[in-house]
PDB file of C-alpha atoms in Angstrom:
ATOM      1  CA  ARG A 285     -50.459  12.905  28.449  1.00  0.00           C
ATOM      2  CA  ILE A 286     -53.558  15.156  28.349  1.00  0.00           C
ATOM      3  CA  THR A 287     -56.865  13.676  27.234  1.00  0.00           C
ATOM      4  CA  HIS A 288     -59.819  15.668  25.920  1.00  0.00           C
ATOM      5  CA  ALA A 289     -63.484  14.891  25.437  1.00  0.00           C
ATOM      6  CA  VAL A 290     -66.279  17.027  24.026  1.00  0.00           C
ATOM      7  CA  PHE A 291     -69.951  16.555  24.898  1.00  0.00           C
ATOM      8  CA  LEU A 292     -72.541  18.249  22.710  1.00  0.00           C
ATOM      9  CA  SER A 293     -75.231  18.035  25.419  1.00  0.00           C
ATOM     10  CA  ASP A 294     -75.446  17.731  29.191  1.00  0.00           C
ATOM     11  CA  SER A 295     -77.376  14.437  29.142  1.00  0.00           C
ATOM     12  CA  LEU A 296     -74.526  12.781  31.090  1.00  0.00           C
ATOM     13  CA  PHE A 297     -74.375  15.619  33.628  1.00  0.00           C
ATOM     14  CA  LEU A 298     -77.771  15.347  35.303  1.00  0.00           C
ATOM     15  CA  ARG A 299     -78.740  17.664  38.142  1.00  0.00           C
ATOM     16  CA  ARG A 300     -81.532  17.454  40.665  1.00  0.00           C
ATOM     17  CA  ASN A 301     -81.931  21.264  40.831  1.00  0.00           C
ATOM     18  CA  SER A 302     -81.273  23.551  37.878  1.00  0.00           C
ATOM     19  CA  ASN A 303     -81.883  26.831  39.777  1.00  0.00           C
ATOM     20  CA  ASP A 304     -82.841  28.439  36.443  1.00  0.00           C
ATOM     21  CA  LEU A 305     -79.279  27.873  35.146  1.00  0.00           C
ATOM     22  CA  GLU A 306     -79.012  25.921  31.903  1.00  0.00           C
ATOM     23  CA  VAL A 307     -75.899  24.680  30.123  1.00  0.00           C
ATOM     24  CA  GLY A 308     -75.416  27.163  27.296  1.00  0.00           C
ATOM     25  CA  GLY A 309     -72.608  25.557  25.277  1.00  0.00           C
ATOM     26  CA  ILE A 310     -70.672  22.405  24.652  1.00  0.00           C
ATOM     27  CA  ILE A 311     -68.976  20.623  27.540  1.00  0.00           C
ATOM     28  CA  ILE A 312     -65.209  20.243  27.302  1.00  0.00           C
ATOM     29  CA  SER A 313     -63.496  17.685  29.529  1.00  0.00           C
ATOM     30  CA  ALA A 314     -59.723  17.765  30.091  1.00  0.00           C
ATOM     31  CA  SER A 315     -57.560  15.556  32.323  1.00  0.00           C
ATOM     32  CA  VAL A 316     -54.036  14.191  32.663  1.00  0.00           C
ATOM     33  CA  VAL A 317     -53.560  10.443  32.442  1.00  0.00           C
ATOM     34  CA  GLY A 318     -52.466   9.038  35.789  1.00  0.00           C
ATOM     35  CA  TYR A 319     -53.713  11.972  37.876  1.00  0.00           C
ATOM     36  CA  ASN A 320     -57.089  12.147  39.587  1.00  0.00           C
ATOM     37  CA  SER A 321     -57.141  15.936  39.708  1.00  0.00           C
ATOM     38  CA  ILE A 322     -55.058  18.851  38.479  1.00  0.00           C
ATOM     39  CA  GLU A 323     -55.515  22.007  40.552  1.00  0.00           C
ATOM     40  CA  SER A 324     -53.964  25.429  41.261  1.00  0.00           C
ATOM     41  CA  LEU A 325     -52.715  25.942  37.707  1.00  0.00           C
ATOM     42  CA  ASP A 326     -50.746  29.141  37.157  1.00  0.00           C
ATOM     43  CA  PRO A 327     -51.428  30.542  34.664  1.00  0.00           C
ATOM     44  CA  PRO A 328     -54.972  29.181  34.393  1.00  0.00           C
ATOM     45  CA  VAL A 329     -56.191  27.348  31.320  1.00  0.00           C
ATOM     46  CA  SER A 330     -58.134  29.372  28.762  1.00  0.00           C
ATOM     47  CA  ILE A 331     -61.251  27.858  27.174  1.00  0.00           C
ATOM     48  CA  SER A 332     -63.599  29.502  24.658  1.00  0.00           C
ATOM     49  CA  PHE A 333     -67.246  28.504  24.217  1.00  0.00           C
ATOM     50  CA  LEU A 334     -69.760  29.349  21.529  1.00  0.00           C
ATOM     51  CA  LYS A 335     -73.049  30.302  23.149  1.00  0.00           C
ATOM     52  CA  ASN A 336     -76.049  28.205  22.202  1.00  0.00           C
ATOM     53  CA  GLN A 337     -78.193  30.692  20.294  1.00  0.00           C
ATOM     54  CA  SER A 338     -81.302  28.559  20.758  1.00  0.00           C
ATOM     55  CA  ILE A 339     -81.232  29.240  24.530  1.00  0.00           C
ATOM     56  CA  ASN A 340     -82.636  32.589  25.551  1.00  0.00           C
ATOM     57  CA  GLY A 341     -80.462  33.200  28.584  1.00  0.00           C
ATOM     58  CA  SER A 342     -78.333  35.931  30.106  1.00  0.00           C
ATOM     59  CA  GLY A 343     -75.230  36.329  32.229  1.00  0.00           C
ATOM     60  CA  PRO A 344     -72.959  33.432  31.146  1.00  0.00           C
ATOM     61  CA  LEU A 345     -71.267  31.802  34.121  1.00  0.00           C
ATOM     62  CA  CYS A 346     -68.020  29.856  33.684  1.00  0.00           C
ATOM     63  CA  SER A 347     -68.487  26.567  35.527  1.00  0.00           C
ATOM     64  CA  TYR A 348     -67.167  23.055  35.934  1.00  0.00           C
ATOM     65  CA  TRP A 349     -68.794  19.772  36.903  1.00  0.00           C
ATOM     66  CA  ASN A 350     -68.207  18.855  40.545  1.00  0.00           C
ATOM     67  CA  PRO A 351     -69.431  15.301  41.265  1.00  0.00           C
ATOM     68  CA  THR A 352     -69.170  15.815  45.058  1.00  0.00           C
ATOM     69  CA  LEU A 353     -71.843  18.522  45.257  1.00  0.00           C
ATOM     70  CA  ASP A 354     -75.495  17.946  46.151  1.00  0.00           C
ATOM     71  CA  ASP A 355     -74.730  14.987  48.431  1.00  0.00           C
ATOM     72  CA  GLY A 356     -72.679  13.235  45.750  1.00  0.00           C
ATOM     73  CA  TYR A 357     -75.312  13.636  43.047  1.00  0.00           C
ATOM     74  CA  GLY A 358     -73.193  16.248  41.281  1.00  0.00           C
ATOM     75  CA  ASP A 359     -73.740  19.834  40.184  1.00  0.00           C
ATOM     76  CA  TRP A 360     -72.044  22.695  38.377  1.00  0.00           C
ATOM     77  CA  SER A 361     -69.731  25.010  40.322  1.00  0.00           C
ATOM     78  CA  SER A 362     -67.912  28.223  39.432  1.00  0.00           C
ATOM     79  CA  ASP A 363     -65.126  27.904  42.029  1.00  0.00           C
ATOM     80  CA  GLY A 364     -61.739  28.529  40.423  1.00  0.00           C
ATOM     81  CA  CYS A 365     -63.259  29.741  37.138  1.00  0.00           C
ATOM     82  CA  GLN A 366     -63.854  33.264  35.937  1.00  0.00           C
ATOM     83  CA  ILE A 367     -65.045  34.891  32.759  1.00  0.00           C
ATOM     84  CA  ASP A 368     -62.889  37.121  30.566  1.00  0.00           C
ATOM     85  CA  GLU A 369     -63.270  40.687  31.833  1.00  0.00           C
ATOM     86  CA  SER A 370     -63.554  42.019  28.275  1.00  0.00           C
ATOM     87  CA  TYR A 371     -66.726  39.973  27.602  1.00  0.00           C
ATOM     88  CA  ASN A 372     -69.977  41.751  26.752  1.00  0.00           C
ATOM     89  CA  ASP A 373     -73.445  40.406  25.966  1.00  0.00           C
ATOM     90  CA  THR A 374     -73.155  41.140  22.242  1.00  0.00           C
ATOM     91  CA  GLN A 375     -70.388  38.561  21.773  1.00  0.00           C
ATOM     92  CA  ASP A 376     -71.180  35.032  20.607  1.00  0.00           C
ATOM     93  CA  TYR A 377     -68.089  33.541  22.211  1.00  0.00           C
ATOM     94  CA  VAL A 378     -67.327  33.340  25.926  1.00  0.00           C
ATOM     95  CA  THR A 379     -63.750  32.905  27.181  1.00  0.00           C
ATOM     96  CA  CYS A 380     -63.239  31.276  30.572  1.00  0.00           C
ATOM     97  CA  PHE A 381     -60.139  30.978  32.753  1.00  0.00           C
ATOM     98  CA  CYS A 382     -59.936  28.046  35.198  1.00  0.00           C
ATOM     99  CA  ASN A 383     -57.125  26.983  37.523  1.00  0.00           C
ATOM    100  CA  HIS A 384     -57.840  23.233  37.297  1.00  0.00           C
ATOM    101  CA  LEU A 385     -58.683  20.512  34.803  1.00  0.00           C
ATOM    102  CA  THR A 386     -62.118  18.899  34.720  1.00  0.00           C
ATOM    103  CA  SER A 387     -65.322  19.176  32.652  1.00  0.00           C
ATOM    104  CA  PHE A 388     -66.071  22.792  31.729  1.00  0.00           C
ATOM    105  CA  SER A 389     -69.004  24.648  30.227  1.00  0.00           C
ATOM    106  CA  ILE A 390     -70.978  27.858  30.574  1.00  0.00           C
ATOM    107  CA  LEU A 391     -74.305  28.282  32.336  1.00  0.00           C
ATOM    108  CA  LEU A 392     -76.952  30.738  31.179  1.00  0.00           C
ATOM    109  CA  ASP A 393     -79.595  32.248  33.414  1.00  0.00           C
ATOM    110  CA  VAL A 394     -82.960  31.303  31.903  1.00  0.00           C
ATOM    111  CA  SER A 395     -85.125  32.564  34.754  1.00  0.00           C
ATOM    112  CA  PRO A 396     -88.100  34.578  33.526  1.00  0.00           C
ATOM    113  CA  THR A 397     -87.611  38.312  33.646  1.00  0.00           C
ATOM    114  CA  ILE A 398     -90.441  40.551  34.699  1.00  0.00           C
ATOM    115  CA  GLU A 399     -90.477  43.632  32.570  1.00  0.00           C
ATOM    116  CA  PRO A 400     -91.483  46.804  34.402  1.00  0.00           C
ATOM    117  CA  THR A 401     -94.920  47.866  33.304  1.00  0.00           C
ATOM    118  CA  GLU A 402     -96.282  51.347  33.256  1.00  0.00           C
ATOM    119  CA  GLU A 403     -99.111  51.963  35.662  1.00  0.00           C
ATOM    120  CA  THR A 404    -102.433  52.601  33.998  1.00  0.00           C
ATOM    121  CA  PRO A 405    -104.514  55.652  34.887  1.00  0.00           C
ATOM    122  CA  LEU A 406    -106.907  53.368  36.776  1.00  0.00           C
ATOM    123  CA  ALA A 407    -104.039  51.921  38.862  1.00  0.00           C
ATOM    124  CA  LEU A 408    -102.745  55.407  39.635  1.00  0.00           C
ATOM    125  CA  ALA A 409    -106.233  56.511  40.652  1.00  0.00           C
ATOM    126  CA  LEU A 410    -106.671  53.482  42.922  1.00  0.00           C
ATOM    127  CA  ASN A 411    -103.262  54.103  44.516  1.00  0.00           C
ATOM    128  CA  ALA A 412    -104.210  57.724  45.135  1.00  0.00           C
ATOM    129  CA  VAL A 413    -107.499  56.696  46.724  1.00  0.00           C
ATOM    130  CA  THR A 414    -105.640  54.193  48.939  1.00  0.00           C
ATOM    131  CA  TYR A 415    -103.127  56.740  50.218  1.00  0.00           C
ATOM    132  CA  ILE A 416    -105.738  59.456  50.697  1.00  0.00           C
ATOM    133  CA  GLY A 417    -108.015  57.041  52.557  1.00  0.00           C
ATOM    134  CA  ILE A 418    -105.201  55.910  54.861  1.00  0.00           C
ATOM    135  CA  ILE A 419    -104.122  59.493  55.591  1.00  0.00           C
ATOM    136  CA  ILE A 420    -107.705  60.526  56.398  1.00  0.00           C
ATOM    137  CA  SER A 421    -108.163  57.447  58.606  1.00  0.00           C
ATOM    138  CA  ILE A 422    -104.963  58.118  60.557  1.00  0.00           C
ATOM    139  CA  PHE A 423    -105.949  61.787  60.973  1.00  0.00           C
ATOM    140  CA  CYS A 424    -109.398  60.828  62.312  1.00  0.00           C
ATOM    141  CA  LEU A 425    -107.883  58.252  64.650  1.00  0.00           C
ATOM    142  CA  LEU A 426    -105.511  60.866  66.056  1.00  0.00           C
ATOM    143  CA  ILE A 427    -108.436  63.242  66.608  1.00  0.00           C
ATOM    144  CA  THR A 428    -110.297  60.463  68.432  1.00  0.00           C
ATOM    145  CA  ILE A 429    -107.308  59.745  70.680  1.00  0.00           C
ATOM    146  CA  ILE A 430    -106.797  63.428  71.489  1.00  0.00           C
ATOM    147  CA  SER A 431    -110.510  63.904  72.197  1.00  0.00           C
ATOM    148  CA  TYR A 432    -110.674  60.977  74.615  1.00  0.00           C
ATOM    149  CA  LEU A 433    -107.405  61.862  76.352  1.00  0.00           C
ATOM    150  CA  SER A 434    -108.486  65.484  76.839  1.00  0.00           C
ATOM    151  CA  SER A 435    -111.703  64.421  78.587  1.00  0.00           C
ATOM    152  CA  LYS A 436    -111.244  62.889  82.025  1.00  0.00           C
ATOM    153  CA  LYS A 437    -114.688  61.274  81.916  1.00  0.00           C
ATOM    154  CA  LEU A 438    -114.060  59.596  78.544  1.00  0.00           C
ATOM    155  CA  ARG A 439    -110.547  58.361  79.245  1.00  0.00           C
ATOM    156  CA  ALA A 440    -111.625  56.972  82.635  1.00  0.00           C
ATOM    157  CA  SER A 441    -114.415  54.866  81.162  1.00  0.00           C
ATOM    158  CA  GLU A 442    -113.845  51.237  80.254  1.00  0.00           C
ATOM    159  CA  ASN A 443    -115.017  51.674  76.660  1.00  0.00           C
ATOM    160  CA  GLY A 444    -112.926  54.818  76.270  1.00  0.00           C
ATOM    161  CA  GLN A 445    -109.722  53.067  77.301  1.00  0.00           C
ATOM    162  CA  LEU A 446    -110.407  50.166  74.957  1.00  0.00           C
ATOM    163  CA  LEU A 447    -111.186  52.576  72.127  1.00  0.00           C
ATOM    164  CA  ILE A 448    -107.882  54.429  72.636  1.00  0.00           C
ATOM    165  CA  ASN A 449    -106.012  51.131  72.429  1.00  0.00           C
ATOM    166  CA  LEU A 450    -107.921  50.201  69.275  1.00  0.00           C
ATOM    167  CA  CYS A 451    -107.055  53.541  67.665  1.00  0.00           C
ATOM    168  CA  LEU A 452    -103.358  53.024  68.433  1.00  0.00           C
ATOM    169  CA  ALA A 453    -103.447  49.515  66.961  1.00  0.00           C
ATOM    170  CA  LEU A 454    -105.191  50.740  63.802  1.00  0.00           C
ATOM    171  CA  ILE A 455    -102.632  53.522  63.344  1.00  0.00           C
ATOM    172  CA  GLY A 456     -99.861  50.919  63.586  1.00  0.00           C
ATOM    173  CA  LEU A 457    -101.753  48.746  61.089  1.00  0.00           C
ATOM    174  CA  TYR A 458    -102.137  51.572  58.565  1.00  0.00           C
ATOM    175  CA  VAL A 459     -98.507  52.699  58.862  1.00  0.00           C
ATOM    176  CA  THR A 460     -97.131  49.176  58.408  1.00  0.00           C
ATOM    177  CA  PHE A 461     -99.497  48.727  55.438  1.00  0.00           C
ATOM    178  CA  ILE A 462     -97.787  51.651  53.695  1.00  0.00           C
ATOM    179  CA  PHE A 463     -94.350  50.234  54.504  1.00  0.00           C
ATOM    180  CA  ALA A 464     -95.462  46.810  53.244  1.00  0.00           C
ATOM    181  CA  ILE A 465     -96.091  48.292  49.800  1.00  0.00           C
ATOM    182  CA  HIS A 466     -92.622  49.845  49.474  1.00  0.00           C
ATOM    183  CA  SER A 467     -90.417  47.327  51.343  1.00  0.00           C
ATOM    184  CA  THR A 468     -90.445  44.538  48.734  1.00  0.00           C
ATOM    185  CA  PRO A 469     -86.930  45.246  47.298  1.00  0.00           C
ATOM    186  CA  VAL A 470     -85.219  44.488  50.648  1.00  0.00           C
ATOM    187  CA  ILE A 471     -85.904  40.913  51.796  1.00  0.00           C
ATOM    188  CA  GLY A 472     -85.063  41.431  55.475  1.00  0.00           C
ATOM    189  CA  LEU A 473     -87.071  44.637  55.744  1.00  0.00           C
ATOM    190  CA  CYS A 474     -89.984  43.068  53.862  1.00  0.00           C
ATOM    191  CA  ALA A 475     -90.105  40.120  56.264  1.00  0.00           C
ATOM    192  CA  PHE A 476     -89.976  42.420  59.316  1.00  0.00           C
ATOM    193  CA  VAL A 477     -92.712  44.722  57.992  1.00  0.00           C
ATOM    194  CA  ALA A 478     -94.908  41.740  57.090  1.00  0.00           C
ATOM    195  CA  ALA A 479     -94.529  40.381  60.630  1.00  0.00           C
ATOM    196  CA  ALA A 480     -95.379  43.811  62.060  1.00  0.00           C
ATOM    197  CA  LEU A 481     -98.436  43.997  59.787  1.00  0.00           C
ATOM    198  CA  GLN A 482     -99.622  40.635  61.065  1.00  0.00           C
ATOM    199  CA  TYR A 483     -98.964  41.722  64.668  1.00  0.00           C
ATOM    200  CA  PHE A 484    -101.037  44.927  64.476  1.00  0.00           C
ATOM    201  CA  PHE A 485    -103.781  43.034  62.661  1.00  0.00           C
ATOM    202  CA  LEU A 486    -104.009  40.546  65.525  1.00  0.00           C
ATOM    203  CA  VAL A 487    -103.873  43.319  68.150  1.00  0.00           C
ATOM    204  CA  SER A 488    -106.739  45.166  66.436  1.00  0.00           C
ATOM    205  CA  PHE A 489    -108.789  41.998  66.261  1.00  0.00           C
ATOM    206  CA  MET A 490    -108.215  41.108  69.927  1.00  0.00           C
ATOM    207  CA  ILE A 491    -109.070  44.615  71.152  1.00  0.00           C
ATOM    208  CA  MET A 492    -112.296  44.569  69.130  1.00  0.00           C
ATOM    209  CA  ALA A 493    -113.062  41.189  70.697  1.00  0.00           C
ATOM    210  CA  SER A 494    -112.420  42.738  74.136  1.00  0.00           C
ATOM    211  CA  GLU A 495    -114.869  45.544  73.348  1.00  0.00           C
ATOM    212  CA  ALA A 496    -117.456  42.950  72.328  1.00  0.00           C
ATOM    213  CA  ILE A 497    -116.974  41.086  75.624  1.00  0.00           C
ATOM    214  CA  SER A 498    -117.271  44.365  77.538  1.00  0.00           C
ATOM    215  CA  LEU A 499    -120.561  45.229  75.829  1.00  0.00           C
ATOM    216  CA  TYR A 500    -121.871  41.720  76.433  1.00  0.00           C
ATOM    217  CA  MET A 501    -121.072  41.993  80.145  1.00  0.00           C
ATOM    218  CA  LYS A 502    -122.830  45.355  80.412  1.00  0.00           C
ATOM    219  CA  LEU A 503    -125.891  44.705  78.239  1.00  0.00           C
ATOM    220  CA  VAL A 504    -126.556  40.996  78.722  1.00  0.00           C
ATOM    221  CA  VAL A 505    -124.945  39.986  82.016  1.00  0.00           C
ATOM    222  CA  VAL A 506    -126.199  43.111  83.744  1.00  0.00           C
ATOM    223  CA  LEU A 507    -126.598  41.681  87.235  1.00  0.00           C
ATOM    224  CA  GLY A 508    -123.831  39.122  86.933  1.00  0.00           C
ATOM    225  CA  ARG A 509    -120.350  39.264  88.321  1.00  0.00           C
ATOM    226  CA  ASN A 510    -118.028  41.616  86.446  1.00  0.00           C
ATOM    227  CA  ILE A 511    -114.449  40.742  85.604  1.00  0.00           C
ATOM    228  CA  PRO A 512    -112.148  42.694  87.955  1.00  0.00           C
ATOM    229  CA  HIS A 513    -109.613  44.956  86.234  1.00  0.00           C
ATOM    230  CA  PHE A 514    -111.045  43.931  82.871  1.00  0.00           C
ATOM    231  CA  VAL A 515    -109.404  46.719  80.846  1.00  0.00           C
ATOM    232  CA  ILE A 516    -105.907  46.035  82.188  1.00  0.00           C
ATOM    233  CA  LYS A 517    -106.231  42.312  81.560  1.00  0.00           C
ATOM    234  CA  ALA A 518    -107.743  42.809  78.101  1.00  0.00           C
ATOM    235  CA  THR A 519    -105.047  45.316  77.129  1.00  0.00           C
ATOM    236  CA  LEU A 520    -102.181  43.082  78.239  1.00  0.00           C
ATOM    237  CA  ILE A 521    -103.627  40.037  76.480  1.00  0.00           C
ATOM    238  CA  SER A 522    -104.364  42.024  73.303  1.00  0.00           C
ATOM    239  CA  TRP A 523    -100.870  43.524  72.989  1.00  0.00           C
ATOM    240  CA  VAL A 524     -98.742  40.630  74.296  1.00  0.00           C
ATOM    241  CA  THR A 525    -100.394  37.474  72.954  1.00  0.00           C
ATOM    242  CA  PRO A 526     -99.947  38.432  69.254  1.00  0.00           C
ATOM    243  CA  ILE A 527     -96.174  38.646  69.824  1.00  0.00           C
ATOM    244  CA  PHE A 528     -96.005  34.901  70.520  1.00  0.00           C
ATOM    245  CA  ILE A 529     -98.320  34.081  67.618  1.00  0.00           C
ATOM    246  CA  VAL A 530     -96.177  36.081  65.171  1.00  0.00           C
ATOM    247  CA  LEU A 531     -92.949  34.568  66.501  1.00  0.00           C
ATOM    248  CA  PHE A 532     -94.447  31.078  66.218  1.00  0.00           C
ATOM    249  CA  CYS A 533     -95.310  31.728  62.565  1.00  0.00           C
ATOM    250  CA  PHE A 534     -92.156  33.696  61.688  1.00  0.00           C
ATOM    251  CA  ALA A 535     -89.447  31.536  63.263  1.00  0.00           C
ATOM    252  CA  PRO A 536     -89.699  28.365  61.100  1.00  0.00           C
ATOM    253  CA  ASN A 537     -89.254  30.172  57.771  1.00  0.00           C
ATOM    254  CA  TYR A 538     -89.101  33.938  57.321  1.00  0.00           C
ATOM    255  CA  GLU A 539     -89.548  33.501  53.549  1.00  0.00           C
ATOM    256  CA  ASN A 540     -93.268  32.992  54.201  1.00  0.00           C
ATOM    257  CA  TYR A 541     -93.342  36.751  54.854  1.00  0.00           C
ATOM    258  CA  VAL A 542     -91.564  37.850  51.644  1.00  0.00           C
ATOM    259  CA  SER A 543     -93.173  38.702  48.315  1.00  0.00           C
ATOM    260  CA  ASP A 544     -92.315  40.649  45.173  1.00  0.00           C
ATOM    261  CA  HIS A 545     -95.595  42.574  45.268  1.00  0.00           C
ATOM    262  CA  PHE A 546     -96.681  43.119  48.861  1.00  0.00           C
ATOM    263  CA  CYS A 547     -95.064  42.194  52.175  1.00  0.00           C
ATOM    264  CA  ARG A 548     -97.475  40.007  54.116  1.00  0.00           C
ATOM    265  CA  ALA A 549     -97.789  36.520  55.553  1.00  0.00           C
ATOM    266  CA  PHE A 550     -98.283  33.597  53.168  1.00  0.00           C
ATOM    267  CA  ASN A 551     -99.011  29.876  53.408  1.00  0.00           C
ATOM    268  CA  ILE A 552     -99.404  28.476  56.960  1.00  0.00           C
ATOM    269  CA  PRO A 553     -98.538  31.760  58.805  1.00  0.00           C
ATOM    270  CA  TYR A 554    -101.296  33.464  56.833  1.00  0.00           C
ATOM    271  CA  TYR A 555    -103.927  30.932  57.888  1.00  0.00           C
ATOM    272  CA  ILE A 556    -102.736  30.780  61.513  1.00  0.00           C
ATOM    273  CA  GLY A 557    -102.298  34.501  62.026  1.00  0.00           C
ATOM    274  CA  MET A 558    -104.959  36.057  59.814  1.00  0.00           C
ATOM    275  CA  VAL A 559    -107.688  33.523  59.003  1.00  0.00           C
ATOM    276  CA  VAL A 560    -108.054  31.375  62.136  1.00  0.00           C
ATOM    277  CA  PRO A 561    -108.835  34.390  64.423  1.00  0.00           C
ATOM    278  CA  PHE A 562    -112.031  35.004  62.437  1.00  0.00           C
ATOM    279  CA  LEU A 563    -113.245  31.405  62.688  1.00  0.00           C
TER     280      LEU A 563
END
């Protein structure tokens, strides 16, 4: 004997996490007396639901209540259920096919949708200024590198070597900045570019700190003892140390480097890798 029950709301099917999916119709429960579960039905059962017009949702998902999910707290699952292939969004009714008997309903995606907005003339002008400024900066940095490398006296000096390293770090910073703007659609690429942006930022900061130490040694500690092989040590520390800082921030949760607007570090990695160095 088959028993049926209809629930007009999901008040008896409580979830800890909705994940922006809301029950969008009545809940129909079907079972066979004397059997705990009926599975692998062929052909599957067909169930039609009237969408709740008061819920502004999209993409109906045929689901059933699985009390074993979420550590026994229960949640909706779509395993073994599929929607009628002929369904389109203009229809008020949704037909589902499921290969087992349990409590069925449809879930609607109620997550907020961000409508694409047209860029204003001011935004376009600011974007143009940003790209032009970055291009000019990279061009000037390349000229600086070429000028110092072409002069034996300049490239042999301590300040010249540090300046060349700073120019290389700034070029990497500017290039990754451009990629950070356009890498948001791909999560993995966005996280990688954000980590690279943080890395070049730290390298630039540490090389500038090395230049400050070099000037202090030459202008203040004039007669004191100089640091042997200062440039080599400063260069190694400036390029290697940020790798460990970025890995330390990136490893626990790469999602701290993902955003819908601009790929950069957020939350704790932001404070560790981009704020603390200035303190």
